[in-house]
């Protein structure tokens, strides 16, 4: 049985949080940094990156709709000389890693004073823009704003070989909340229920649009980790995501308007926002997988002084044992794994990620398994050379080996490969084809090569 677990990490471009490390680097330097992130993910046996492609009405890819992101070159609209999303997909897929394109649907500018290009939405559609605190925001209550976001997303889904589409927690911007009262009020003249209705419609349309374009592309949503204050009982929260952000994320999960949900459960296991209590609640709210976001970046941080790496290790373990459906979790963010805060990367490698894992399947979309490859094996130096016939519809191949009585998943390789050399003398080898929905074929098995 092949191990199944979603092991992801967010790669944020905004403010150069994860990548690139600063604005204005050469294209080769940017590519080198991205390869280093993907190499680290591969060394940790992780299988997905959630790559930010639209921080605020801009693009980390070639777009005819929106300008190049300033977090690449330092100037909005200026090309970095290559296509970062295309490059990320090619390099990730070589390593058996999925790429989920991460969009912010309605944030127009994270800082209202940022210089913009002439084709940025604040210039081309000023009637859609609302000023809120220090943000500029595309008004989600206006259908043109929603259609713009959908057009941008579906453009990427159609043109790029992405494995997933991902949106985060910002629908309406976070207000300041004191004693349950939010200030300022978003200047759209709408009630909270009207805003929720608009966002609900957007999420439903987004899911249906992606499924119509490419049904195998996973749709993921990462809402604020607490649906409403006091839910589950005893949970404390200043923000009411339903009321203040128009994010009725429980409804989306219940209605199946996503293929996975990653609520941002950035708190500790013990406390008034208990990770375990919240995860238990979330996994009871629907039939789709809930893969919690965990704050690896808070290890030994000013956000959570004294947080040990063991807190994250324990959260990974709990994500495997609490509730139902397939296991998985997402690290915030890649930088914490790159710097190995508190030794977390080495610890995960030794104790939790010893072997690769396949991304779980999506049986609500497809249960049809691909065909079984034909395989052959022969001695190759001190190891075994393995070859297999490529199967129609296979996106990956899972290669397992048995040494003694125990089977292990040795490697997940991209669908364009048909050979691999294994070290040592395994007692048996198995190869399974894996399609875009995560379905696996019956394994083709060969015994020990003598």
Short mmCIF file of C-alpha atoms in Angstrom, two decimals:
data_model
loop_
_atom_site.label_atom_id
_atom_site.label_comp_id
_atom_site.label_asym_id
_atom_site.label_seq_id
_atom_site.Cartn_x
_atom_site.Cartn_y
_atom_site.Cartn_z
CA UNK A 1 0.00 0.00 0.00
CA UNK A 2 1.53 3.30 -1.10
CA UNK A 3 1.72 5.98 1.62
CA UNK A 4 -0.73 8.86 1.08
CA UNK A 5 -0.26 12.29 2.60
CA UNK A 6 -0.34 15.87 1.36
CA UNK A 7 2.92 17.51 2.46
CA UNK A 8 2.91 21.09 1.30
CA UNK A 9 4.53 24.45 1.95
CA UNK A 10 3.47 27.95 0.99
CA UNK A 11 5.98 29.93 -1.09
CA UNK A 12 5.06 33.61 -0.70
CA UNK A 13 6.35 36.29 -3.08
CA UNK A 14 4.68 39.30 -1.44
CA UNK A 15 7.24 41.32 0.55
CA UNK A 16 9.76 38.69 -0.63
CA UNK A 17 8.77 36.52 2.33
CA UNK A 18 9.97 33.25 0.77
CA UNK A 19 11.01 33.96 -2.80
CA UNK A 20 12.80 35.74 -4.35
CA UNK A 21 14.84 36.84 -1.34
CA UNK A 22 14.79 40.46 -2.57
CA UNK A 23 13.52 42.53 -5.47
CA UNK A 24 15.70 43.12 -8.49
CA UNK A 25 17.76 39.92 -8.50
CA UNK A 26 18.84 38.59 -11.87
CA UNK A 27 16.70 35.93 -13.49
CA UNK A 28 19.43 33.34 -12.93
CA UNK A 29 19.64 34.22 -9.23
CA UNK A 30 15.87 33.95 -8.89
CA UNK A 31 15.85 30.58 -10.62
CA UNK A 32 18.69 29.36 -8.44
CA UNK A 33 16.79 30.30 -5.28
CA UNK A 34 13.64 28.57 -6.52
CA UNK A 35 15.60 25.40 -7.32
CA UNK A 36 17.07 25.49 -3.81
CA UNK A 37 13.54 25.60 -2.34
CA UNK A 38 12.40 22.70 -4.52
CA UNK A 39 15.53 20.71 -3.69
CA UNK A 40 14.82 21.20 0.01
CA UNK A 41 11.22 20.07 -0.45
CA UNK A 42 12.43 17.00 -2.35
CA UNK A 43 15.05 16.18 0.29
CA UNK A 44 12.28 16.29 2.90
CA UNK A 45 10.07 13.94 0.84
CA UNK A 46 7.44 16.68 0.51
CA UNK A 47 5.13 16.62 -2.47
CA UNK A 48 3.57 20.06 -3.03
CA UNK A 49 4.39 23.76 -3.12
CA UNK A 50 1.67 26.41 -2.95
CA UNK A 51 3.30 29.06 -5.10
CA UNK A 52 2.02 32.64 -4.91
CA UNK A 53 1.30 33.92 -8.41
CA UNK A 54 -0.99 36.91 -7.73
CA UNK A 55 -0.10 38.92 -4.60
CA UNK A 56 -2.16 42.03 -5.46
CA UNK A 57 -3.59 42.45 -8.93
CA UNK A 58 -0.23 41.51 -10.45
CA UNK A 59 1.32 38.39 -11.96
CA UNK A 60 4.30 36.14 -11.20
CA UNK A 61 3.87 34.71 -14.72
CA UNK A 62 3.34 36.01 -18.26
CA UNK A 63 -0.11 37.56 -18.37
CA UNK A 64 -2.04 39.60 -20.91
CA UNK A 65 -4.48 40.62 -18.16
CA UNK A 66 -2.29 41.91 -15.32
CA UNK A 67 1.20 43.42 -14.96
CA UNK A 68 4.35 41.68 -13.80
CA UNK A 69 4.66 41.69 -10.02
CA UNK A 70 7.03 44.28 -8.54
CA UNK A 71 8.32 41.67 -6.06
CA UNK A 72 10.35 40.21 -8.93
CA UNK A 73 12.18 43.16 -10.49
CA UNK A 74 11.31 46.02 -8.16
CA UNK A 75 9.14 47.65 -10.82
CA UNK A 76 5.55 46.69 -11.52
CA UNK A 77 5.13 45.72 -15.15
CA UNK A 78 8.81 44.96 -15.75
CA UNK A 79 9.54 41.45 -17.02
CA UNK A 80 12.10 39.35 -15.14
CA UNK A 81 13.16 37.86 -18.47
CA UNK A 82 11.60 34.46 -17.93
CA UNK A 83 8.32 32.95 -16.69
CA UNK A 84 8.65 32.03 -12.98
CA UNK A 85 5.47 29.91 -12.87
CA UNK A 86 6.44 27.95 -15.98
CA UNK A 87 9.92 27.41 -14.53
CA UNK A 88 8.56 26.38 -11.13
CA UNK A 89 6.20 23.83 -12.68
CA UNK A 90 8.91 22.27 -14.85
CA UNK A 91 11.42 21.99 -11.99
CA UNK A 92 8.86 20.81 -9.42
CA UNK A 93 7.47 18.11 -11.70
CA UNK A 94 11.00 16.80 -12.31
CA UNK A 95 11.14 16.20 -8.55
CA UNK A 96 7.69 14.61 -8.27
CA UNK A 97 6.33 17.76 -6.58
CA UNK A 98 2.95 19.32 -7.35
CA UNK A 99 2.51 23.07 -7.94
CA UNK A 100 -0.65 24.77 -6.68
CA UNK A 101 -0.99 28.32 -8.03
CA UNK A 102 -1.93 30.63 -5.16
CA UNK A 103 -4.05 33.72 -5.84
CA UNK A 104 -5.28 36.60 -3.77
CA UNK A 105 -8.68 37.31 -5.34
CA UNK A 106 -9.44 40.89 -4.31
CA UNK A 107 -6.41 42.67 -2.84
CA UNK A 108 -5.39 45.39 -5.31
CA UNK A 109 -2.45 46.79 -3.34
CA UNK A 110 -1.00 45.76 0.00
CA UNK A 111 0.24 49.33 0.42
CA UNK A 112 -1.78 52.13 -1.13
CA UNK A 113 1.34 54.20 -1.83
CA UNK A 114 3.00 51.53 -4.01
CA UNK A 115 3.89 52.73 -7.52
CA UNK A 116 1.78 50.96 -10.14
CA UNK A 117 1.99 50.38 -13.87
CA UNK A 118 -0.49 51.88 -16.30
CA UNK A 119 -2.25 48.52 -16.78
CA UNK A 120 -2.77 47.79 -13.07
CA UNK A 121 -6.41 47.49 -12.05
CA UNK A 122 -6.21 50.60 -9.85
CA UNK A 123 -5.56 52.55 -13.08
CA UNK A 124 -7.73 50.66 -15.55
CA UNK A 125 -10.79 50.11 -13.33
CA UNK A 126 -10.66 52.77 -10.59
CA UNK A 127 -14.42 52.47 -10.01
CA UNK A 128 -13.85 48.97 -8.58
CA UNK A 129 -11.28 50.10 -6.03
CA UNK A 130 -12.00 50.88 -2.38
CA UNK A 131 -9.49 52.32 0.09
CA UNK A 132 -9.41 50.48 3.42
CA UNK A 133 -6.77 51.27 6.05
CA UNK A 134 -3.56 51.23 4.01
CA UNK A 135 -4.90 48.86 1.35
CA UNK A 136 -6.48 49.31 -2.02
CA UNK A 137 -9.12 46.64 -2.58
CA UNK A 138 -11.24 45.37 -5.45
CA UNK A 139 -14.79 45.55 -4.13
CA UNK A 140 -15.99 41.90 -3.96
CA UNK A 141 -19.64 42.99 -3.94
CA UNK A 142 -19.26 44.24 -7.52
CA UNK A 143 -19.68 41.49 -10.10
CA UNK A 144 -16.91 42.96 -12.29
CA UNK A 145 -14.39 42.44 -9.48
CA UNK A 146 -15.44 38.82 -9.08
CA UNK A 147 -15.35 38.19 -12.82
CA UNK A 148 -11.89 39.74 -13.06
CA UNK A 149 -10.54 37.39 -10.41
CA UNK A 150 -12.16 34.37 -12.06
CA UNK A 151 -10.80 35.35 -15.48
CA UNK A 152 -7.27 35.64 -14.09
CA UNK A 153 -7.47 32.28 -12.33
CA UNK A 154 -8.95 30.38 -15.26
CA UNK A 155 -6.40 31.92 -17.60
CA UNK A 156 -3.66 30.29 -15.52
CA UNK A 157 -5.51 26.98 -15.22
CA UNK A 158 -5.94 26.80 -19.00
CA UNK A 159 -2.43 27.90 -19.98
CA UNK A 160 -0.24 26.26 -17.34
CA UNK A 161 0.21 22.66 -16.22
CA UNK A 162 -0.67 23.47 -12.61
CA UNK A 163 -1.80 20.70 -10.27
CA UNK A 164 -3.90 22.96 -8.08
CA UNK A 165 -5.46 26.39 -7.66
CA UNK A 166 -5.34 27.91 -4.18
CA UNK A 167 -6.85 30.99 -2.54
CA UNK A 168 -6.06 32.35 0.90
CA UNK A 169 -8.01 34.02 3.72
CA UNK A 170 -8.41 37.52 2.26
CA UNK A 171 -11.82 38.13 0.72
CA UNK A 172 -12.55 41.33 2.57
CA UNK A 173 -9.55 42.83 4.41
CA UNK A 174 -8.96 42.29 8.11
CA UNK A 175 -10.33 45.16 10.21
CA UNK A 176 -9.18 46.18 13.67
CA UNK A 177 -11.49 44.59 16.22
CA UNK A 178 -12.08 45.81 19.77
CA UNK A 179 -14.71 44.22 22.02
CA UNK A 180 -16.19 42.52 18.99
CA UNK A 181 -16.62 45.76 17.06
CA UNK A 182 -14.72 46.09 13.77
CA UNK A 183 -13.29 49.39 12.59
CA UNK A 184 -13.14 50.80 10.07
CA UNK A 185 -16.09 49.52 8.04
CA UNK A 186 -15.37 48.46 4.48
CA UNK A 187 -16.76 51.28 2.29
CA UNK A 188 -19.14 49.32 0.08
CA UNK A 189 -22.46 50.08 1.76
CA UNK A 190 -23.23 46.37 2.06
CA UNK A 191 -24.35 44.32 5.04
CA UNK A 192 -22.30 41.34 6.26
CA UNK A 193 -24.90 38.94 4.83
CA UNK A 194 -24.76 40.66 1.42
CA UNK A 195 -20.98 40.38 1.41
CA UNK A 196 -21.12 36.70 2.35
CA UNK A 197 -23.58 36.07 -0.46
CA UNK A 198 -21.21 37.68 -2.98
CA UNK A 199 -18.20 35.71 -1.74
CA UNK A 200 -20.19 32.44 -1.56
CA UNK A 201 -21.15 32.90 -5.20
CA UNK A 202 -17.56 33.63 -6.14
CA UNK A 203 -16.23 30.50 -4.42
CA UNK A 204 -18.89 28.30 -6.03
CA UNK A 205 -18.23 29.79 -9.48
CA UNK A 206 -14.49 29.39 -9.01
CA UNK A 207 -14.80 25.70 -8.19
CA UNK A 208 -17.18 25.00 -11.06
CA UNK A 209 -15.06 27.01 -13.50
CA UNK A 210 -11.89 25.10 -12.66
CA UNK A 211 -13.68 21.74 -12.92
CA UNK A 212 -15.06 22.68 -16.32
CA UNK A 213 -11.63 23.73 -17.60
CA UNK A 214 -9.48 20.95 -16.10
CA UNK A 215 -11.36 18.72 -13.65
CA UNK A 216 -8.19 17.20 -12.19
CA UNK A 217 -6.84 20.56 -10.95
CA UNK A 218 -7.32 20.59 -7.16
CA UNK A 219 -9.05 23.61 -5.69
CA UNK A 220 -7.75 24.52 -2.25
CA UNK A 221 -8.87 27.23 0.18
CA UNK A 222 -6.94 28.46 3.20
CA UNK A 223 -9.31 30.42 5.45
CA UNK A 224 -8.69 31.94 8.86
CA UNK A 225 -8.38 29.02 11.25
CA UNK A 226 -11.45 29.84 13.38
CA UNK A 227 -14.78 29.80 11.58
CA UNK A 228 -16.48 31.91 14.26
CA UNK A 229 -15.49 32.91 17.81
CA UNK A 230 -16.56 30.30 20.34
CA UNK A 231 -16.60 27.48 17.74
CA UNK A 232 -15.70 24.91 18.87
CA UNK A 233 -16.70 25.71 22.44
CA UNK A 234 -14.03 27.51 24.42
CA UNK A 235 -12.23 28.89 21.34
CA UNK A 236 -11.29 32.56 21.59
CA UNK A 237 -10.94 34.87 18.60
CA UNK A 238 -11.06 38.61 18.03
CA UNK A 239 -11.83 38.24 14.32
CA UNK A 240 -15.15 36.79 13.25
CA UNK A 241 -14.22 35.53 9.79
CA UNK A 242 -17.86 35.07 8.78
CA UNK A 243 -18.85 38.55 9.86
CA UNK A 244 -15.69 40.57 9.18
CA UNK A 245 -14.15 38.80 6.17
CA UNK A 246 -17.35 37.42 4.56
CA UNK A 247 -15.74 33.98 4.72
CA UNK A 248 -18.33 31.32 5.53
CA UNK A 249 -15.69 28.65 4.97
CA UNK A 250 -17.65 25.93 6.78
CA UNK A 251 -20.38 26.29 4.14
CA UNK A 252 -17.83 25.87 1.32
CA UNK A 253 -16.46 22.72 2.92
CA UNK A 254 -19.92 21.28 3.56
CA UNK A 255 -21.03 22.05 -0.01
CA UNK A 256 -17.92 20.56 -1.59
CA UNK A 257 -16.81 23.84 -3.22
CA UNK A 258 -13.18 22.85 -2.75
CA UNK A 259 -11.07 19.71 -3.06
CA UNK A 260 -9.21 20.46 0.15
CA UNK A 261 -9.31 23.08 2.86
CA UNK A 262 -6.27 24.31 4.78
CA UNK A 263 -7.52 26.41 7.69
CA UNK A 264 -4.68 28.42 9.17
CA UNK A 265 -4.29 26.64 12.51
CA UNK A 266 -1.22 28.60 13.54
CA UNK A 267 -1.69 28.25 17.29
CA UNK A 268 -0.27 25.76 19.76
CA UNK A 269 -1.82 22.45 20.72
CA UNK A 270 -2.70 23.82 24.15
CA UNK A 271 -4.40 27.16 24.65
CA UNK A 272 -7.57 29.15 23.91
CA UNK A 273 -7.07 28.48 20.17
CA UNK A 274 -6.14 24.81 20.50
CA UNK A 275 -4.74 23.29 17.31
CA UNK A 276 -6.08 19.84 18.15
CA UNK A 277 -9.52 21.07 19.18
CA UNK A 278 -9.85 23.14 16.03
CA UNK A 279 -8.60 20.39 13.72
CA UNK A 280 -11.03 17.92 15.28
CA UNK A 281 -13.88 20.38 14.63
CA UNK A 282 -12.86 21.20 11.05
CA UNK A 283 -12.59 17.56 10.04
CA UNK A 284 -16.20 16.99 11.12
CA UNK A 285 -17.60 19.73 8.87
CA UNK A 286 -17.59 17.99 5.51
CA UNK A 287 -16.40 15.06 3.46
CA UNK A 288 -13.45 16.72 1.71
CA UNK A 289 -9.92 16.61 3.17
CA UNK A 290 -8.84 19.20 5.71
CA UNK A 291 -5.08 19.72 5.58
CA UNK A 292 -4.27 22.26 8.29
CA UNK A 293 -1.88 25.12 7.83
CA UNK A 294 0.75 24.94 10.57
CA UNK A 295 3.00 27.84 11.58
CA UNK A 296 6.48 26.37 11.32
CA UNK A 297 7.75 29.96 11.00
CA UNK A 298 6.73 30.63 14.62
CA UNK A 299 9.39 28.30 16.01
CA UNK A 300 11.58 30.47 18.27
CA UNK A 301 9.92 33.62 16.91
CA UNK A 302 8.76 36.96 18.30
CA UNK A 303 5.22 35.88 17.31
CA UNK A 304 5.38 32.95 19.73
CA UNK A 305 8.42 33.23 21.99
CA UNK A 306 9.72 29.88 23.14
CA UNK A 307 7.81 27.76 20.64
CA UNK A 308 9.93 24.61 20.23
CA UNK A 309 10.33 22.61 17.04
CA UNK A 310 8.63 19.73 18.86
CA UNK A 311 5.36 21.69 18.73
CA UNK A 312 5.38 21.42 14.93
CA UNK A 313 6.48 17.78 14.95
CA UNK A 314 3.56 16.97 17.23
CA UNK A 315 1.16 18.93 15.03
CA UNK A 316 2.28 16.94 11.99
CA UNK A 317 1.63 13.73 13.92
CA UNK A 318 -1.81 14.91 15.05
CA UNK A 319 -2.69 15.79 11.44
CA UNK A 320 -2.29 12.06 10.73
CA UNK A 321 -4.44 10.81 13.58
CA UNK A 322 -7.32 13.26 14.09
CA UNK A 323 -10.57 12.77 12.23
CA UNK A 324 -11.21 11.21 8.86
CA UNK A 325 -10.31 11.45 5.19
CA UNK A 326 -6.79 11.61 3.87
CA UNK A 327 -3.88 12.92 5.92
CA UNK A 328 -2.04 16.12 5.09
CA UNK A 329 -0.79 19.50 6.27
CA UNK A 330 0.81 22.67 4.89
CA UNK A 331 3.78 24.54 6.39
CA UNK A 332 3.79 28.30 6.73
CA UNK A 333 6.15 28.80 5.16
CA UNK A 334 9.00 27.51 2.95
CA UNK A 335 11.50 29.90 4.53
CA UNK A 336 11.18 28.17 7.90
CA UNK A 337 12.07 24.86 6.26
CA UNK A 338 14.93 26.44 4.31
CA UNK A 339 16.49 27.91 7.45
CA UNK A 340 15.42 24.86 9.50
CA UNK A 341 14.16 26.90 12.42
CA UNK A 342 15.03 25.10 15.64
CA UNK A 343 16.34 22.17 13.58
CA UNK A 344 12.83 21.42 12.30
CA UNK A 345 13.84 20.21 8.83
CA UNK A 346 16.29 17.60 10.06
CA UNK A 347 13.83 16.46 12.71
CA UNK A 348 11.01 16.03 10.20
CA UNK A 349 13.32 14.21 7.82
CA UNK A 350 14.35 11.72 10.50
CA UNK A 351 11.06 11.23 12.33
CA UNK A 352 8.07 12.08 10.10
CA UNK A 353 9.13 12.26 6.45
CA UNK A 354 11.44 9.23 6.22
CA UNK A 355 9.79 8.05 3.00
CA UNK A 356 8.03 9.75 0.09
CA UNK A 357 4.24 9.87 -0.02
CA UNK A 358 1.77 10.28 -2.85
CA UNK A 359 -0.68 13.15 -2.80
CA UNK A 360 -4.08 11.61 -1.88
CA UNK A 361 -6.62 10.82 -4.61
CA UNK A 362 -9.90 12.61 -5.30
CA UNK A 363 -12.49 9.81 -5.42
CA UNK A 364 -15.35 12.33 -5.56
CA UNK A 365 -14.07 13.25 -9.05
CA UNK A 366 -12.69 10.00 -10.44
CA UNK A 367 -12.10 6.44 -9.28
CA UNK A 368 -10.89 5.04 -12.60
CA UNK A 369 -7.38 3.65 -12.17
CA UNK A 370 -4.83 3.93 -14.98
CA UNK A 371 -3.41 0.84 -16.63
CA UNK A 372 -0.58 -1.18 -15.12
CA UNK A 373 2.86 -0.62 -16.67
CA UNK A 374 4.96 -3.45 -17.98
CA UNK A 375 8.32 -3.66 -16.19
CA UNK A 376 11.69 -5.35 -16.46
CA UNK A 377 14.76 -5.33 -14.23
CA UNK A 378 18.43 -6.20 -14.68
CA UNK A 379 21.60 -5.87 -12.64
CA UNK A 380 23.28 -2.51 -13.03
CA UNK A 381 26.60 -2.17 -11.22
CA UNK A 382 25.92 -2.60 -7.52
CA UNK A 383 22.19 -1.99 -7.97
CA UNK A 384 19.23 -2.82 -10.18
CA UNK A 385 18.24 -1.06 -13.38
CA UNK A 386 14.47 -0.83 -13.69
CA UNK A 387 12.51 -0.04 -16.84
CA UNK A 388 8.79 0.24 -17.41
CA UNK A 389 6.42 0.98 -20.26
CA UNK A 390 4.69 4.34 -20.05
CA UNK A 391 0.95 4.28 -19.46
CA UNK A 392 -1.59 6.60 -21.09
CA UNK A 393 -2.83 9.17 -18.58
CA UNK A 394 -0.01 8.59 -16.08
CA UNK A 395 1.27 11.81 -14.50
CA UNK A 396 3.67 10.03 -12.15
CA UNK A 397 4.99 6.58 -11.29
CA UNK A 398 5.36 5.27 -7.75
CA UNK A 399 8.33 2.93 -7.34
CA UNK A 400 8.32 0.63 -4.32
CA UNK A 401 10.93 -1.85 -3.16
CA UNK A 402 10.89 -4.67 -0.64
CA UNK A 403 13.97 -5.36 1.41
CA UNK A 404 13.18 -8.34 3.62
CA UNK A 405 9.50 -8.23 4.57
CA UNK A 406 8.93 -4.49 4.42
CA UNK A 407 7.81 -2.55 1.38
CA UNK A 408 8.88 1.10 1.09
CA UNK A 409 7.99 3.80 -1.38
CA UNK A 410 11.40 4.57 -2.84
CA UNK A 411 10.61 7.36 -5.26
CA UNK A 412 7.85 9.18 -7.11
CA UNK A 413 9.02 10.01 -10.63
CA UNK A 414 7.41 12.17 -13.34
CA UNK A 415 5.25 10.60 -16.00
CA UNK A 416 7.73 11.27 -18.81
CA UNK A 417 10.30 8.90 -17.30
CA UNK A 418 10.45 5.15 -17.83
CA UNK A 419 13.52 4.01 -15.94
CA UNK A 420 15.25 4.20 -12.57
CA UNK A 421 18.29 2.62 -10.92
CA UNK A 422 17.79 1.27 -7.39
CA UNK A 423 20.67 0.68 -5.00
CA UNK A 424 21.39 -2.66 -3.36
CA UNK A 425 19.52 -5.88 -4.02
CA UNK A 426 15.82 -5.49 -3.27
CA UNK A 427 13.85 -8.71 -2.83
CA UNK A 428 11.05 -7.31 -5.01
CA UNK A 429 10.20 -4.13 -6.90
CA UNK A 430 6.78 -2.70 -7.78
CA UNK A 431 5.80 0.13 -10.12
CA UNK A 432 2.35 1.77 -10.15
CA UNK A 433 1.07 4.39 -12.57
CA UNK A 434 -0.56 7.46 -10.96
CA UNK A 435 -3.01 9.68 -12.86
CA UNK A 436 -3.78 13.39 -12.39
CA UNK A 437 -6.57 12.60 -9.92
CA UNK A 438 -4.16 10.60 -7.74
CA UNK A 439 -5.59 7.21 -8.70
CA UNK A 440 -3.01 4.43 -8.78
CA UNK A 441 -2.87 1.37 -11.00
CA UNK A 442 -2.44 -2.15 -9.77
CA UNK A 443 1.31 -2.56 -9.26
CA UNK A 444 3.55 -4.36 -11.70
CA UNK A 445 5.92 -6.50 -9.63
CA UNK A 446 9.24 -8.19 -10.34
CA UNK A 447 11.15 -10.44 -7.97
CA UNK A 448 14.77 -10.28 -6.97
CA UNK A 449 17.26 -9.89 -9.81
CA UNK A 450 19.99 -12.50 -9.51
#
